[in-house]
Amino acid sequence: MHLQLIEVRPGILISESIDERPETISSNRRKIDVHAHVLPKHIPDFQKKFGYAGFVTLDHREDGTTNMMKDGKLFR
């Protein structure tokens, strides 16, 4: 069994369980994944603190939005 994600709108995904065995086709269900990322306004520089990469940082934009960055690249 595996999940197939379908993006219906930016940031809104539907996950569909897919089991390729014919006897389980009727048990497949669609689900809507609705969630939020709740973070403090400022996150410490954990890369500097701990000495290795892979931590999320926040890039506050002029339009009031915030991008989650990981190793300098857009993460969310």
JSON list of N, CA and C in Angstrom, two decimals:
[
{"chain": "A", "resi": 1, "resn": "MET", "atom": "N", "xyz": [0.84, -1.17, 0.00]},
{"chain": "A", "resi": 1, "resn": "MET", "atom": "CA", "xyz": [0.00, 0.00, 0.00]},
{"chain": "A", "resi": 1, "resn": "MET", "atom": "C", "xyz": [0.89, 1.24, 0.00]},
{"chain": "A", "resi": 2, "resn": "HIS", "atom": "N", "xyz": [0.48, 2.27, -0.72]},
{"chain": "A", "resi": 2, "resn": "HIS", "atom": "CA", "xyz": [1.19, 3.54, -0.69]},
{"chain": "A", "resi": 2, "resn": "HIS", "atom": "C", "xyz": [0.18, 4.67, -0.80]},
{"chain": "A", "resi": 3, "resn": "LEU", "atom": "N", "xyz": [0.65, 5.88, -0.51]},
{"chain": "A", "resi": 3, "resn": "LEU", "atom": "CA", "xyz": [-0.22, 7.05, -0.57]},
{"chain": "A", "resi": 3, "resn": "LEU", "atom": "C", "xyz": [0.08, 7.85, -1.82]},
{"chain": "A", "resi": 4, "resn": "GLN", "atom": "N", "xyz": [-0.95, 8.33, -2.44]},
{"chain": "A", "resi": 4, "resn": "GLN", "atom": "CA", "xyz": [-0.82, 9.24, -3.56]},
{"chain": "A", "resi": 4, "resn": "GLN", "atom": "C", "xyz": [-1.34, 10.58, -3.08]},
{"chain": "A", "resi": 5, "resn": "LEU", "atom": "N", "xyz": [-0.54, 11.64, -3.24]},
{"chain": "A", "resi": 5, "resn": "LEU", "atom": "CA", "xyz": [-0.97, 12.97, -2.81]},
{"chain": "A", "resi": 5, "resn": "LEU", "atom": "C", "xyz": [-1.43, 13.76, -4.03]},
{"chain": "A", "resi": 6, "resn": "ILE", "atom": "N", "xyz": [-2.58, 14.38, -3.92]},
{"chain": "A", "resi": 6, "resn": "ILE", "atom": "CA", "xyz": [-3.14, 15.19, -4.98]},
{"chain": "A", "resi": 6, "resn": "ILE", "atom": "C", "xyz": [-3.32, 16.59, -4.44]},
{"chain": "A", "resi": 7, "resn": "GLU", "atom": "N", "xyz": [-2.67, 17.59, -5.08]},
{"chain": "A", "resi": 7, "resn": "GLU", "atom": "CA", "xyz": [-2.81, 18.97, -4.62]},
{"chain": "A", "resi": 7, "resn": "GLU", "atom": "C", "xyz": [-4.03, 19.58, -5.30]},
{"chain": "A", "resi": 8, "resn": "VAL", "atom": "N", "xyz": [-5.04, 19.92, -4.52]},
{"chain": "A", "resi": 8, "resn": "VAL", "atom": "CA", "xyz": [-6.27, 20.49, -5.08]},
{"chain": "A", "resi": 8, "resn": "VAL", "atom": "C", "xyz": [-6.22, 22.01, -5.16]},
{"chain": "A", "resi": 9, "resn": "ARG", "atom": "N", "xyz": [-5.46, 22.61, -4.29]},
{"chain": "A", "resi": 9, "resn": "ARG", "atom": "CA", "xyz": [-5.16, 24.04, -4.28]},
{"chain": "A", "resi": 9, "resn": "ARG", "atom": "C", "xyz": [-3.80, 24.18, -3.64]},
{"chain": "A", "resi": 10, "resn": "PRO", "atom": "N", "xyz": [-3.11, 25.29, -3.87]},
{"chain": "A", "resi": 10, "resn": "PRO", "atom": "CA", "xyz": [-1.80, 25.44, -3.21]},
{"chain": "A", "resi": 10, "resn": "PRO", "atom": "C", "xyz": [-1.92, 25.25, -1.70]},
{"chain": "A", "resi": 11, "resn": "GLY", "atom": "N", "xyz": [-1.18, 24.31, -1.18]},
{"chain": "A", "resi": 11, "resn": "GLY", "atom": "CA", "xyz": [-1.16, 24.04, 0.25]},
{"chain": "A", "resi": 11, "resn": "GLY", "atom": "C", "xyz": [-2.23, 23.10, 0.75]},
{"chain": "A", "resi": 12, "resn": "ILE", "atom": "N", "xyz": [-3.16, 22.68, -0.12]},
{"chain": "A", "resi": 12, "resn": "ILE", "atom": "CA", "xyz": [-4.21, 21.75, 0.29]},
{"chain": "A", "resi": 12, "resn": "ILE", "atom": "C", "xyz": [-4.03, 20.46, -0.49]},
{"chain": "A", "resi": 13, "resn": "LEU", "atom": "N", "xyz": [-3.75, 19.41, 0.24]},
{"chain": "A", "resi": 13, "resn": "LEU", "atom": "CA", "xyz": [-3.49, 18.11, -0.38]},
{"chain": "A", "resi": 13, "resn": "LEU", "atom": "C", "xyz": [-4.56, 17.11, 0.01]},
{"chain": "A", "resi": 14, "resn": "ILE", "atom": "N", "xyz": [-4.89, 16.25, -0.91]},
{"chain": "A", "resi": 14, "resn": "ILE", "atom": "CA", "xyz": [-5.72, 15.09, -0.62]},
{"chain": "A", "resi": 14, "resn": "ILE", "atom": "C", "xyz": [-4.81, 13.88, -0.73]},
{"chain": "A", "resi": 15, "resn": "SER", "atom": "N", "xyz": [-4.82, 13.03, 0.28]},
{"chain": "A", "resi": 15, "resn": "SER", "atom": "CA", "xyz": [-4.03, 11.81, 0.19]},
{"chain": "A", "resi": 15, "resn": "SER", "atom": "C", "xyz": [-4.97, 10.64, -0.07]},
{"chain": "A", "resi": 16, "resn": "GLU", "atom": "N", "xyz": [-4.55, 9.79, -0.97]},
{"chain": "A", "resi": 16, "resn": "GLU", "atom": "CA", "xyz": [-5.37, 8.64, -1.33]},
{"chain": "A", "resi": 16, "resn": "GLU", "atom": "C", "xyz": [-4.56, 7.38, -1.06]},
{"chain": "A", "resi": 17, "resn": "SER", "atom": "N", "xyz": [-5.12, 6.48, -0.26]},
{"chain": "A", "resi": 17, "resn": "SER", "atom": "CA", "xyz": [-4.47, 5.20, -0.01]},
{"chain": "A", "resi": 17, "resn": "SER", "atom": "C", "xyz": [-4.69, 4.31, -1.22]},
{"chain": "A", "resi": 18, "resn": "ILE", "atom": "N", "xyz": [-3.61, 3.76, -1.72]},
{"chain": "A", "resi": 18, "resn": "ILE", "atom": "CA", "xyz": [-3.73, 2.89, -2.88]},
{"chain": "A", "resi": 18, "resn": "ILE", "atom": "C", "xyz": [-3.15, 1.54, -2.53]},
{"chain": "A", "resi": 19, "resn": "ASP", "atom": "N", "xyz": [-3.97, 0.54, -2.62]},
{"chain": "A", "resi": 19, "resn": "ASP", "atom": "CA", "xyz": [-3.54, -0.84, -2.41]},
{"chain": "A", "resi": 19, "resn": "ASP", "atom": "C", "xyz": [-3.84, -1.57, -3.70]},
{"chain": "A", "resi": 20, "resn": "GLU", "atom": "N", "xyz": [-2.83, -2.10, -4.33]},
{"chain": "A", "resi": 20, "resn": "GLU", "atom": "CA", "xyz": [-2.99, -2.67, -5.65]},
{"chain": "A", "resi": 20, "resn": "GLU", "atom": "C", "xyz": [-3.60, -4.07, -5.64]},
{"chain": "A", "resi": 21, "resn": "ARG", "atom": "N", "xyz": [-3.92, -4.60, -4.48]},
{"chain": "A", "resi": 21, "resn": "ARG", "atom": "CA", "xyz": [-4.57, -5.92, -4.43]},
{"chain": "A", "resi": 21, "resn": "ARG", "atom": "C", "xyz": [-6.05, -5.74, -4.73]},
{"chain": "A", "resi": 22, "resn": "PRO", "atom": "N", "xyz": [-6.59, -6.47, -5.71]},
{"chain": "A", "resi": 22, "resn": "PRO", "atom": "CA", "xyz": [-8.00, -6.29, -6.11]},
{"chain": "A", "resi": 22, "resn": "PRO", "atom": "C", "xyz": [-8.99, -6.44, -4.98]},
{"chain": "A", "resi": 23, "resn": "GLU", "atom": "N", "xyz": [-8.73, -7.31, -4.02]},
{"chain": "A", "resi": 23, "resn": "GLU", "atom": "CA", "xyz": [-9.71, -7.55, -2.95]},
{"chain": "A", "resi": 23, "resn": "GLU", "atom": "C", "xyz": [-9.85, -6.38, -2.00]},
{"chain": "A", "resi": 24, "resn": "THR", "atom": "N", "xyz": [-8.96, -5.39, -2.07]},
{"chain": "A", "resi": 24, "resn": "THR", "atom": "CA", "xyz": [-9.03, -4.26, -1.14]},
{"chain": "A", "resi": 24, "resn": "THR", "atom": "C", "xyz": [-9.42, -2.96, -1.82]},
{"chain": "A", "resi": 25, "resn": "ILE", "atom": "N", "xyz": [-9.76, -3.00, -3.08]},
{"chain": "A", "resi": 25, "resn": "ILE", "atom": "CA", "xyz": [-10.07, -1.76, -3.80]},
{"chain": "A", "resi": 25, "resn": "ILE", "atom": "C", "xyz": [-11.20, -0.99, -3.12]},
{"chain": "A", "resi": 26, "resn": "SER", "atom": "N", "xyz": [-12.23, -1.66, -2.63]},
{"chain": "A", "resi": 26, "resn": "SER", "atom": "CA", "xyz": [-13.35, -0.96, -2.01]},
{"chain": "A", "resi": 26, "resn": "SER", "atom": "C", "xyz": [-12.99, -0.31, -0.69]},
{"chain": "A", "resi": 27, "resn": "SER", "atom": "N", "xyz": [-11.85, -0.66, -0.10]},
{"chain": "A", "resi": 27, "resn": "SER", "atom": "CA", "xyz": [-11.47, -0.07, 1.19]},
{"chain": "A", "resi": 27, "resn": "SER", "atom": "C", "xyz": [-10.63, 1.19, 1.04]},
{"chain": "A", "resi": 28, "resn": "ASN", "atom": "N", "xyz": [-10.31, 1.59, -0.19]},
{"chain": "A", "resi": 28, "resn": "ASN", "atom": "CA", "xyz": [-9.53, 2.82, -0.39]},
{"chain": "A", "resi": 28, "resn": "ASN", "atom": "C", "xyz": [-10.36, 4.03, 0.04]},
{"chain": "A", "resi": 29, "resn": "ARG", "atom": "N", "xyz": [-9.72, 4.96, 0.73]},
{"chain": "A", "resi": 29, "resn": "ARG", "atom": "CA", "xyz": [-10.40, 6.15, 1.23]},
{"chain": "A", "resi": 29, "resn": "ARG", "atom": "C", "xyz": [-9.60, 7.38, 0.81]},
{"chain": "A", "resi": 30, "resn": "ARG", "atom": "N", "xyz": [-10.31, 8.47, 0.59]},
{"chain": "A", "resi": 30, "resn": "ARG", "atom": "CA", "xyz": [-9.64, 9.75, 0.36]},
{"chain": "A", "resi": 30, "resn": "ARG", "atom": "C", "xyz": [-9.71, 10.56, 1.65]},
{"chain": "A", "resi": 31, "resn": "LYS", "atom": "N", "xyz": [-8.66, 11.29, 1.91]},
{"chain": "A", "resi": 31, "resn": "LYS", "atom": "CA", "xyz": [-8.60, 12.11, 3.11]},
{"chain": "A", "resi": 31, "resn": "LYS", "atom": "C", "xyz": [-8.11, 13.49, 2.71]},
{"chain": "A", "resi": 32, "resn": "ILE", "atom": "N", "xyz": [-8.57, 14.49, 3.42]},
{"chain": "A", "resi": 32, "resn": "ILE", "atom": "CA", "xyz": [-8.09, 15.84, 3.21]},
{"chain": "A", "resi": 32, "resn": "ILE", "atom": "C", "xyz": [-7.15, 16.17, 4.36]},
{"chain": "A", "resi": 33, "resn": "ASP", "atom": "N", "xyz": [-5.94, 16.60, 4.03]},
{"chain": "A", "resi": 33, "resn": "ASP", "atom": "CA", "xyz": [-4.94, 16.97, 5.02]},
{"chain": "A", "resi": 33, "resn": "ASP", "atom": "C", "xyz": [-5.03, 18.48, 5.24]},
{"chain": "A", "resi": 34, "resn": "VAL", "atom": "N", "xyz": [-5.58, 18.88, 6.37]},
{"chain": "A", "resi": 34, "resn": "VAL", "atom": "CA", "xyz": [-5.67, 20.29, 6.72]},
{"chain": "A", "resi": 34, "resn": "VAL", "atom": "C", "xyz": [-4.82, 20.48, 7.97]},
{"chain": "A", "resi": 35, "resn": "HIS", "atom": "N", "xyz": [-3.80, 21.32, 7.87]},
{"chain": "A", "resi": 35, "resn": "HIS", "atom": "CA", "xyz": [-2.94, 21.54, 9.02]},
{"chain": "A", "resi": 35, "resn": "HIS", "atom": "C", "xyz": [-2.29, 22.92, 8.92]},
{"chain": "A", "resi": 36, "resn": "ALA", "atom": "N", "xyz": [-1.64, 23.32, 9.96]},
{"chain": "A", "resi": 36, "resn": "ALA", "atom": "CA", "xyz": [-0.94, 24.60, 9.99]},
{"chain": "A", "resi": 36, "resn": "ALA", "atom": "C", "xyz": [0.42, 24.40, 10.63]},
{"chain": "A", "resi": 37, "resn": "HIS", "atom": "N", "xyz": [1.35, 25.25, 10.23]},
{"chain": "A", "resi": 37, "resn": "HIS", "atom": "CA", "xyz": [2.66, 25.28, 10.87]},
{"chain": "A", "resi": 37, "resn": "HIS", "atom": "C", "xyz": [2.61, 26.43, 11.89]},
{"chain": "A", "resi": 38, "resn": "VAL", "atom": "N", "xyz": [2.66, 26.11, 13.15]},
{"chain": "A", "resi": 38, "resn": "VAL", "atom": "CA", "xyz": [2.62, 27.12, 14.20]},
{"chain": "A", "resi": 38, "resn": "VAL", "atom": "C", "xyz": [4.02, 27.22, 14.78]},
{"chain": "A", "resi": 39, "resn": "LEU", "atom": "N", "xyz": [4.64, 28.36, 14.54]},
{"chain": "A", "resi": 39, "resn": "LEU", "atom": "CA", "xyz": [6.03, 28.58, 14.95]},
{"chain": "A", "resi": 39, "resn": "LEU", "atom": "C", "xyz": [6.15, 29.93, 15.64]},
{"chain": "A", "resi": 40, "resn": "PRO", "atom": "N", "xyz": [7.16, 30.08, 16.49]},
{"chain": "A", "resi": 40, "resn": "PRO", "atom": "CA", "xyz": [7.41, 31.41, 17.06]},
{"chain": "A", "resi": 40, "resn": "PRO", "atom": "C", "xyz": [7.87, 32.36, 15.95]},
{"chain": "A", "resi": 41, "resn": "LYS", "atom": "N", "xyz": [7.74, 33.65, 16.17]},
{"chain": "A", "resi": 41, "resn": "LYS", "atom": "CA", "xyz": [8.13, 34.62, 15.14]},
{"chain": "A", "resi": 41, "resn": "LYS", "atom": "C", "xyz": [9.62, 34.52, 14.80]},
{"chain": "A", "resi": 42, "resn": "HIS", "atom": "N", "xyz": [10.43, 34.22, 15.78]},
{"chain": "A", "resi": 42, "resn": "HIS", "atom": "CA", "xyz": [11.87, 34.10, 15.54]},
{"chain": "A", "resi": 42, "resn": "HIS", "atom": "C", "xyz": [12.37, 32.76, 16.07]},
{"chain": "A", "resi": 43, "resn": "ILE", "atom": "N", "xyz": [13.17, 32.09, 15.26]},
{"chain": "A", "resi": 43, "resn": "ILE", "atom": "CA", "xyz": [13.76, 30.81, 15.64]},
{"chain": "A", "resi": 43, "resn": "ILE", "atom": "C", "xyz": [15.27, 31.03, 15.79]},
{"chain": "A", "resi": 44, "resn": "PRO", "atom": "N", "xyz": [15.88, 30.55, 16.86]},
{"chain": "A", "resi": 44, "resn": "PRO", "atom": "CA", "xyz": [17.33, 30.71, 17.02]},
{"chain": "A", "resi": 44, "resn": "PRO", "atom": "C", "xyz": [18.09, 30.07, 15.86]},
{"chain": "A", "resi": 45, "resn": "ASP", "atom": "N", "xyz": [19.31, 30.52, 15.65]},
{"chain": "A", "resi": 45, "resn": "ASP", "atom": "CA", "xyz": [20.17, 29.95, 14.60]},
{"chain": "A", "resi": 45, "resn": "ASP", "atom": "C", "xyz": [20.77, 28.65, 15.14]},
{"chain": "A", "resi": 46, "resn": "PHE", "atom": "N", "xyz": [20.03, 27.56, 15.00]},
{"chain": "A", "resi": 46, "resn": "PHE", "atom": "CA", "xyz": [20.47, 26.27, 15.54]},
{"chain": "A", "resi": 46, "resn": "PHE", "atom": "C", "xyz": [21.69, 25.73, 14.79]},
{"chain": "A", "resi": 47, "resn": "GLN", "atom": "N", "xyz": [21.84, 26.10, 13.52]},
{"chain": "A", "resi": 47, "resn": "GLN", "atom": "CA", "xyz": [23.03, 25.65, 12.79]},
{"chain": "A", "resi": 47, "resn": "GLN", "atom": "C", "xyz": [24.29, 26.22, 13.45]},
{"chain": "A", "resi": 48, "resn": "LYS", "atom": "N", "xyz": [24.23, 27.48, 13.80]},
{"chain": "A", "resi": 48, "resn": "LYS", "atom": "CA", "xyz": [25.38, 28.11, 14.47]},
{"chain": "A", "resi": 48, "resn": "LYS", "atom": "C", "xyz": [25.57, 27.51, 15.87]},
{"chain": "A", "resi": 49, "resn": "LYS", "atom": "N", "xyz": [24.47, 27.28, 16.56]},
{"chain": "A", "resi": 49, "resn": "LYS", "atom": "CA", "xyz": [24.54, 26.77, 17.93]},
{"chain": "A", "resi": 49, "resn": "LYS", "atom": "C", "xyz": [25.07, 25.35, 17.99]},
{"chain": "A", "resi": 50, "resn": "PHE", "atom": "N", "xyz": [24.61, 24.47, 17.08]},
{"chain": "A", "resi": 50, "resn": "PHE", "atom": "CA", "xyz": [24.98, 23.06, 17.16]},
{"chain": "A", "resi": 50, "resn": "PHE", "atom": "C", "xyz": [26.05, 22.64, 16.16]},
{"chain": "A", "resi": 51, "resn": "GLY", "atom": "N", "xyz": [26.34, 23.49, 15.16]},
{"chain": "A", "resi": 51, "resn": "GLY", "atom": "CA", "xyz": [27.46, 23.22, 14.27]},
{"chain": "A", "resi": 51, "resn": "GLY", "atom": "C", "xyz": [27.18, 22.33, 13.06]},
{"chain": "A", "resi": 52, "resn": "TYR", "atom": "N", "xyz": [25.93, 22.09, 12.75]},
{"chain": "A", "resi": 52, "resn": "TYR", "atom": "CA", "xyz": [25.63, 21.33, 11.53]},
{"chain": "A", "resi": 52, "resn": "TYR", "atom": "C", "xyz": [24.33, 21.84, 10.90]},
{"chain": "A", "resi": 53, "resn": "ALA", "atom": "N", "xyz": [24.15, 21.54, 9.62]},
{"chain": "A", "resi": 53, "resn": "ALA", "atom": "CA", "xyz": [23.03, 22.06, 8.84]},
{"chain": "A", "resi": 53, "resn": "ALA", "atom": "C", "xyz": [21.78, 21.21, 9.01]},
{"chain": "A", "resi": 54, "resn": "GLY", "atom": "N", "xyz": [20.69, 21.66, 8.38]},
{"chain": "A", "resi": 54, "resn": "GLY", "atom": "CA", "xyz": [19.45, 20.91, 8.36]},
{"chain": "A", "resi": 54, "resn": "GLY", "atom": "C", "xyz": [18.33, 21.51, 9.19]},
{"chain": "A", "resi": 55, "resn": "PHE", "atom": "N", "xyz": [18.59, 22.63, 9.84]},
{"chain": "A", "resi": 55, "resn": "PHE", "atom": "CA", "xyz": [17.56, 23.26, 10.66]},
{"chain": "A", "resi": 55, "resn": "PHE", "atom": "C", "xyz": [16.74, 24.25, 9.84]},
{"chain": "A", "resi": 56, "resn": "VAL", "atom": "N", "xyz": [15.50, 24.44, 10.22]},
{"chain": "A", "resi": 56, "resn": "VAL", "atom": "CA", "xyz": [14.61, 25.39, 9.55]},
{"chain": "A", "resi": 56, "resn": "VAL", "atom": "C", "xyz": [14.87, 26.79, 10.09]},
{"chain": "A", "resi": 57, "resn": "THR", "atom": "N", "xyz": [14.89, 27.75, 9.18]},
{"chain": "A", "resi": 57, "resn": "THR", "atom": "CA", "xyz": [14.94, 29.17, 9.55]},
{"chain": "A", "resi": 57, "resn": "THR", "atom": "C", "xyz": [13.73, 29.84, 8.91]},
{"chain": "A", "resi": 58, "resn": "LEU", "atom": "N", "xyz": [13.44, 31.05, 9.35]},
{"chain": "A", "resi": 58, "resn": "LEU", "atom": "CA", "xyz": [12.28, 31.78, 8.83]},
{"chain": "A", "resi": 58, "resn": "LEU", "atom": "C", "xyz": [12.75, 33.00, 8.04]},
{"chain": "A", "resi": 59, "resn": "ASP", "atom": "N", "xyz": [12.16, 33.19, 6.87]},
{"chain": "A", "resi": 59, "resn": "ASP", "atom": "CA", "xyz": [12.45, 34.34, 6.02]},
{"chain": "A", "resi": 59, "resn": "ASP", "atom": "C", "xyz": [11.19, 35.20, 5.99]},
{"chain": "A", "resi": 60, "resn": "HIS", "atom": "N", "xyz": [11.18, 36.29, 6.77]},
{"chain": "A", "resi": 60, "resn": "HIS", "atom": "CA", "xyz": [10.03, 37.18, 6.85]},
{"chain": "A", "resi": 60, "resn": "HIS", "atom": "C", "xyz": [10.03, 38.09, 5.62]},
{"chain": "A", "resi": 61, "resn": "ARG", "atom": "N", "xyz": [8.92, 38.10, 4.88]},
{"chain": "A", "resi": 61, "resn": "ARG", "atom": "CA", "xyz": [8.80, 38.85, 3.63]},
{"chain": "A", "resi": 61, "resn": "ARG", "atom": "C", "xyz": [8.12, 40.20, 3.86]},
{"chain": "A", "resi": 62, "resn": "GLU", "atom": "N", "xyz": [8.35, 41.13, 2.94]},
{"chain": "A", "resi": 62, "resn": "GLU", "atom": "CA", "xyz": [7.74, 42.46, 3.06]},
{"chain": "A", "resi": 62, "resn": "GLU", "atom": "C", "xyz": [6.22, 42.43, 2.99]},
{"chain": "A", "resi": 63, "resn": "ASP", "atom": "N", "xyz": [5.66, 41.41, 2.30]},
{"chain": "A", "resi": 63, "resn": "ASP", "atom": "CA", "xyz": [4.21, 41.34, 2.16]},
{"chain": "A", "resi": 63, "resn": "ASP", "atom": "C", "xyz": [3.52, 40.72, 3.37]},
{"chain": "A", "resi": 64, "resn": "GLY", "atom": "N", "xyz": [4.28, 40.44, 4.43]},
{"chain": "A", "resi": 64, "resn": "GLY", "atom": "CA", "xyz": [3.71, 39.89, 5.66]},
{"chain": "A", "resi": 64, "resn": "GLY", "atom": "C", "xyz": [3.72, 38.38, 5.74]},
{"chain": "A", "resi": 65, "resn": "THR", "atom": "N", "xyz": [4.13, 37.71, 4.67]},
{"chain": "A", "resi": 65, "resn": "THR", "atom": "CA", "xyz": [4.22, 36.25, 4.69]},
{"chain": "A", "resi": 65, "resn": "THR", "atom": "C", "xyz": [5.60, 35.83, 5.18]},
{"chain": "A", "resi": 66, "resn": "THR", "atom": "N", "xyz": [5.73, 34.58, 5.52]},
{"chain": "A", "resi": 66, "resn": "THR", "atom": "CA", "xyz": [7.00, 34.04, 5.98]},
{"chain": "A", "resi": 66, "resn": "THR", "atom": "C", "xyz": [7.27, 32.72, 5.28]},
{"chain": "A", "resi": 67, "resn": "ASN", "atom": "N", "xyz": [8.45, 32.57, 4.74]},
{"chain": "A", "resi": 67, "resn": "ASN", "atom": "CA", "xyz": [8.87, 31.31, 4.13]},
{"chain": "A", "resi": 67, "resn": "ASN", "atom": "C", "xyz": [9.70, 30.52, 5.12]},
{"chain": "A", "resi": 68, "resn": "MET", "atom": "N", "xyz": [9.45, 29.22, 5.18]},
{"chain": "A", "resi": 68, "resn": "MET", "atom": "CA", "xyz": [10.31, 28.34, 5.96]},
{"chain": "A", "resi": 68, "resn": "MET", "atom": "C", "xyz": [11.46, 27.92, 5.05]},
{"chain": "A", "resi": 69, "resn": "MET", "atom": "N", "xyz": [12.69, 28.14, 5.49]},
{"chain": "A", "resi": 69, "resn": "MET", "atom": "CA", "xyz": [13.88, 27.85, 4.71]},
{"chain": "A", "resi": 69, "resn": "MET", "atom": "C", "xyz": [14.66, 26.73, 5.39]},
{"chain": "A", "resi": 70, "resn": "LYS", "atom": "N", "xyz": [15.31, 25.92, 4.58]},
{"chain": "A", "resi": 70, "resn": "LYS", "atom": "CA", "xyz": [16.17, 24.86, 5.12]},
{"chain": "A", "resi": 70, "resn": "LYS", "atom": "C", "xyz": [17.45, 24.87, 4.30]},
{"chain": "A", "resi": 71, "resn": "ASP", "atom": "N", "xyz": [18.56, 25.11, 4.94]},
{"chain": "A", "resi": 71, "resn": "ASP", "atom": "CA", "xyz": [19.86, 25.21, 4.27]},
{"chain": "A", "resi": 71, "resn": "ASP", "atom": "C", "xyz": [19.84, 26.25, 3.15]},
{"chain": "A", "resi": 72, "resn": "GLY", "atom": "N", "xyz": [19.14, 27.37, 3.39]},
{"chain": "A", "resi": 72, "resn": "GLY", "atom": "CA", "xyz": [19.10, 28.46, 2.43]},
{"chain": "A", "resi": 72, "resn": "GLY", "atom": "C", "xyz": [18.15, 28.27, 1.27]},
{"chain": "A", "resi": 73, "resn": "LYS", "atom": "N", "xyz": [17.41, 27.17, 1.25]},
{"chain": "A", "resi": 73, "resn": "LYS", "atom": "CA", "xyz": [16.46, 26.89, 0.17]},
{"chain": "A", "resi": 73, "resn": "LYS", "atom": "C", "xyz": [15.04, 26.84, 0.72]},
{"chain": "A", "resi": 74, "resn": "LEU", "atom": "N", "xyz": [14.08, 27.23, -0.14]},
{"chain": "A", "resi": 74, "resn": "LEU", "atom": "CA", "xyz": [12.68, 27.21, 0.28]},
{"chain": "A", "resi": 74, "resn": "LEU", "atom": "C", "xyz": [12.27, 25.81, 0.69]},
{"chain": "A", "resi": 75, "resn": "PHE", "atom": "N", "xyz": [11.72, 25.69, 1.90]},
{"chain": "A", "resi": 75, "resn": "PHE", "atom": "CA", "xyz": [11.28, 24.40, 2.43]},
{"chain": "A", "resi": 75, "resn": "PHE", "atom": "C", "xyz": [9.76, 24.33, 2.44]},
{"chain": "A", "resi": 76, "resn": "ARG", "atom": "N", "xyz": [9.08, 25.35, 2.94]},
{"chain": "A", "resi": 76, "resn": "ARG", "atom": "CA", "xyz": [7.61, 25.42, 2.95]},
{"chain": "A", "resi": 76, "resn": "ARG", "atom": "C", "xyz": [7.19, 26.86, 2.78]}
]
